[in-house]
Short mmCIF file of the C-alpha atoms (twelve columns), coordinates in Angstrom:
data_MODEL
# 
_entry.id   MODEL 
# 
loop_
_atom_site.group_PDB 
_atom_site.id 
_atom_site.type_symbol 
_atom_site.label_atom_id 
_atom_site.label_alt_id 
_atom_site.label_comp_id 
_atom_site.label_asym_id 
_atom_site.label_seq_id 
_atom_site.Cartn_x 
_atom_site.Cartn_y 
_atom_site.Cartn_z 
_atom_site.pdbx_PDB_model_num 
ATOM 1   C CA . MET A 1   -47.405 4.252   -27.281 1 
ATOM 2   C CA . GLN A 2   -45.750 6.949   -25.178 1 
ATOM 3   C CA . THR A 3   -42.067 7.167   -24.851 1 
ATOM 4   C CA . PRO A 4   -40.770 8.033   -21.475 1 
ATOM 5   C CA . MET A 5   -39.123 11.412  -21.211 1 
ATOM 6   C CA . ARG A 6   -36.264 10.589  -18.883 1 
ATOM 7   C CA . THR A 7   -32.957 12.254  -18.854 1 
ATOM 8   C CA . PRO A 8   -29.721 10.197  -19.166 1 
ATOM 9   C CA . LEU A 9   -29.050 10.966  -15.512 1 
ATOM 10  C CA . LYS A 10  -32.412 9.481   -14.441 1 
ATOM 11  C CA . GLN A 11  -31.762 6.430   -16.577 1 
ATOM 12  C CA . ALA A 12  -28.418 5.857   -14.988 1 
ATOM 13  C CA . ARG A 13  -29.478 6.238   -11.438 1 
ATOM 14  C CA . GLY A 14  -29.424 3.033   -9.570  1 
ATOM 15  C CA . LEU A 15  -27.525 1.128   -12.191 1 
ATOM 16  C CA . GLY A 16  -23.962 1.498   -11.057 1 
ATOM 17  C CA . THR A 17  -21.845 1.608   -7.986  1 
ATOM 18  C CA . THR A 18  -20.720 4.819   -6.431  1 
ATOM 19  C CA . SER A 19  -18.596 3.088   -3.806  1 
ATOM 20  C CA . GLY A 20  -15.084 4.229   -3.130  1 
ATOM 21  C CA . GLY A 21  -13.678 4.800   -6.624  1 
ATOM 22  C CA . ALA A 22  -12.551 8.353   -5.728  1 
ATOM 23  C CA . VAL A 23  -11.387 7.330   -2.254  1 
ATOM 24  C CA . HIS A 24  -9.263  4.535   -3.809  1 
ATOM 25  C CA . PHE A 25  -7.807  6.903   -6.362  1 
ATOM 26  C CA . TRP A 26  -6.786  9.521   -3.719  1 
ATOM 27  C CA . ARG A 27  -5.323  6.895   -1.347  1 
ATOM 28  C CA . GLN A 28  -3.172  5.588   -4.111  1 
ATOM 29  C CA . ARG A 29  -1.966  9.069   -5.047  1 
ATOM 30  C CA . ILE A 30  -1.303  9.990   -1.337  1 
ATOM 31  C CA . THR A 31  0.700   6.801   -0.699  1 
ATOM 32  C CA . GLY A 32  2.486   7.433   -3.901  1 
ATOM 33  C CA . LEU A 33  3.363   10.912  -2.962  1 
ATOM 34  C CA . ALA A 34  4.455   9.813   0.591   1 
ATOM 35  C CA . ASN A 35  6.709   7.234   -0.952  1 
ATOM 36  C CA . VAL A 36  8.764   9.824   -2.735  1 
ATOM 37  C CA . PRO A 37  10.612  11.193  0.278   1 
ATOM 38  C CA . LEU A 38  10.471  7.970   2.141   1 
ATOM 39  C CA . THR A 39  12.101  6.149   -0.754  1 
ATOM 40  C CA . VAL A 40  14.861  8.801   -0.839  1 
ATOM 41  C CA . PHE A 41  15.389  8.162   2.821   1 
ATOM 42  C CA . PHE A 42  15.365  4.391   2.264   1 
ATOM 43  C CA . LEU A 43  17.970  4.610   -0.548  1 
ATOM 44  C CA . PHE A 44  20.133  6.927   1.557   1 
ATOM 45  C CA . SER A 45  19.912  4.494   4.462   1 
ATOM 46  C CA . MET A 46  20.880  1.600   2.270   1 
ATOM 47  C CA . VAL A 47  23.862  3.366   0.789   1 
ATOM 48  C CA . PHE A 48  24.977  4.605   4.113   1 
ATOM 49  C CA . LEU A 49  24.725  1.088   5.651   1 
ATOM 50  C CA . ALA A 50  26.204  -0.756  2.635   1 
ATOM 51  C CA . GLY A 51  29.108  -2.857  3.893   1 
ATOM 52  C CA . ALA A 52  28.329  -2.067  7.648   1 
ATOM 53  C CA . ASP A 53  28.385  -4.785  10.135  1 
ATOM 54  C CA . HIS A 54  25.389  -5.890  12.305  1 
ATOM 55  C CA . ALA A 55  26.388  -3.627  15.189  1 
ATOM 56  C CA . ALA A 56  26.383  -0.554  12.922  1 
ATOM 57  C CA . VAL A 57  22.934  -1.400  11.594  1 
ATOM 58  C CA . VAL A 58  21.581  -1.957  15.148  1 
ATOM 59  C CA . SER A 59  23.126  1.356   16.177  1 
ATOM 60  C CA . TYR A 60  21.568  3.218   13.249  1 
ATOM 61  C CA . PHE A 61  18.125  1.802   13.888  1 
ATOM 62  C CA . SER A 62  18.381  2.268   17.631  1 
ATOM 63  C CA . HIS A 63  17.760  6.005   17.019  1 
ATOM 64  C CA . PRO A 64  13.991  6.635   16.826  1 
ATOM 65  C CA . ILE A 65  13.973  8.847   13.683  1 
ATOM 66  C CA . PRO A 66  15.456  6.318   11.234  1 
ATOM 67  C CA . ALA A 67  13.313  3.496   12.796  1 
ATOM 68  C CA . LEU A 68  10.174  5.521   12.539  1 
ATOM 69  C CA . LEU A 69  10.941  6.671   8.949   1 
ATOM 70  C CA . MET A 70  11.736  3.113   7.838   1 
ATOM 71  C CA . MET A 71  8.483   1.906   9.425   1 
ATOM 72  C CA . LEU A 72  6.541   4.656   7.605   1 
ATOM 73  C CA . PHE A 73  8.271   3.609   4.378   1 
ATOM 74  C CA . VAL A 74  7.177   -0.006  4.845   1 
ATOM 75  C CA . ILE A 75  3.584   0.984   5.735   1 
ATOM 76  C CA . ALA A 76  3.242   3.434   2.787   1 
ATOM 77  C CA . SER A 77  4.909   1.122   0.321   1 
ATOM 78  C CA . ALA A 78  2.800   -1.956  1.408   1 
ATOM 79  C CA . TRP A 79  -0.378  0.078   1.313   1 
ATOM 80  C CA . HIS A 80  0.428   1.468   -2.181  1 
ATOM 81  C CA . MET A 81  1.337   -2.003  -3.377  1 
ATOM 82  C CA . MET A 82  -1.979  -3.471  -2.056  1 
ATOM 83  C CA . LEU A 83  -3.921  -0.718  -3.750  1 
ATOM 84  C CA . GLY A 84  -2.094  -1.225  -7.023  1 
ATOM 85  C CA . PHE A 85  -2.641  -5.022  -7.038  1 
ATOM 86  C CA . GLN A 86  -6.263  -4.547  -6.117  1 
ATOM 87  C CA . VAL A 87  -6.779  -2.475  -9.220  1 
ATOM 88  C CA . ILE A 88  -5.021  -5.101  -11.423 1 
ATOM 89  C CA . ILE A 89  -7.061  -7.956  -9.820  1 
ATOM 90  C CA . GLU A 90  -10.394 -6.102  -10.234 1 
ATOM 91  C CA . ASP A 91  -9.583  -5.160  -13.866 1 
ATOM 92  C CA . TYR A 92  -8.167  -8.492  -15.182 1 
ATOM 93  C CA . ILE A 93  -9.720  -11.317 -13.192 1 
ATOM 94  C CA . HIS A 94  -13.247 -11.805 -14.386 1 
ATOM 95  C CA . HIS A 95  -14.370 -14.956 -12.466 1 
ATOM 96  C CA . GLU A 96  -15.899 -13.765 -9.216  1 
ATOM 97  C CA . GLY A 97  -14.609 -16.620 -7.090  1 
ATOM 98  C CA . MET A 98  -11.080 -16.200 -8.243  1 
ATOM 99  C CA . LYS A 99  -11.437 -12.430 -7.892  1 
ATOM 100 C CA . VAL A 100 -12.467 -12.636 -4.269  1 
ATOM 101 C CA . LEU A 101 -9.723  -15.262 -3.551  1 
ATOM 102 C CA . ALA A 102 -7.126  -12.982 -5.237  1 
ATOM 103 C CA . LEU A 103 -8.221  -9.918  -3.243  1 
ATOM 104 C CA . VAL A 104 -8.257  -11.759 0.089   1 
ATOM 105 C CA . GLY A 105 -4.746  -13.142 -0.905  1 
ATOM 106 C CA . ASN A 106 -3.620  -9.612  -1.677  1 
ATOM 107 C CA . ILE A 107 -4.737  -8.270  1.760   1 
ATOM 108 C CA . LEU A 108 -3.187  -11.246 3.618   1 
ATOM 109 C CA . PHE A 109 0.090   -11.074 1.737   1 
ATOM 110 C CA . THR A 110 0.400   -7.295  2.203   1 
ATOM 111 C CA . ALA A 111 -0.439  -7.673  5.974   1 
ATOM 112 C CA . PHE A 112 2.137   -10.441 6.423   1 
ATOM 113 C CA . PHE A 113 4.751   -8.532  4.446   1 
ATOM 114 C CA . GLY A 114 4.155   -5.271  6.364   1 
ATOM 115 C CA . LEU A 115 3.976   -6.892  9.823   1 
ATOM 116 C CA . THR A 116 7.100   -8.904  9.208   1 
ATOM 117 C CA . CYS A 117 9.085   -5.819  8.104   1 
ATOM 118 C CA . ILE A 118 7.877   -3.813  11.088  1 
ATOM 119 C CA . PHE A 119 8.783   -6.508  13.438  1 
ATOM 120 C CA . ALA A 120 12.262  -6.706  11.970  1 
ATOM 121 C CA . ILE A 121 12.598  -2.913  12.351  1 
ATOM 122 C CA . VAL A 122 11.325  -2.980  15.921  1 
ATOM 123 C CA . LYS A 123 13.647  -5.856  16.753  1 
ATOM 124 C CA . LEU A 124 16.649  -3.960  15.294  1 
ATOM 125 C CA . SER A 125 15.678  -0.765  17.086  1 
ATOM 126 C CA . LEU A 126 15.624  -2.577  20.384  1 
ATOM 127 C CA . GLY A 127 19.129  -3.823  19.952  1 
ATOM 128 C CA . GLY A 128 18.436  -7.246  18.489  1 
# 
């Protein structure tokens, strides 16, 4: 009986997925890095607006820079949250049906959260 002379790389080809692991890794790192200055801006805004009335908040967000930075904060934070929960779901939910349901729920929740926050920021920036 002859034993096949195959390298470990040849034996591993075709057995695993090569889809998106590195892309997911870098997206999470980039959103995390983007969140550093955006979170500083968010905290500065919250401290600055603490105790302010509705008119002051509307006035603050009526300027395009604070409104845009707040929207970027929401988008980067929501995307980072979605990526993080995706990793948790994929690692710790082993039943395929529940995993798919949880991943879809993760996407829907993140989209709802992000769109609701962006709608509120746009409404504030337009004077409402």
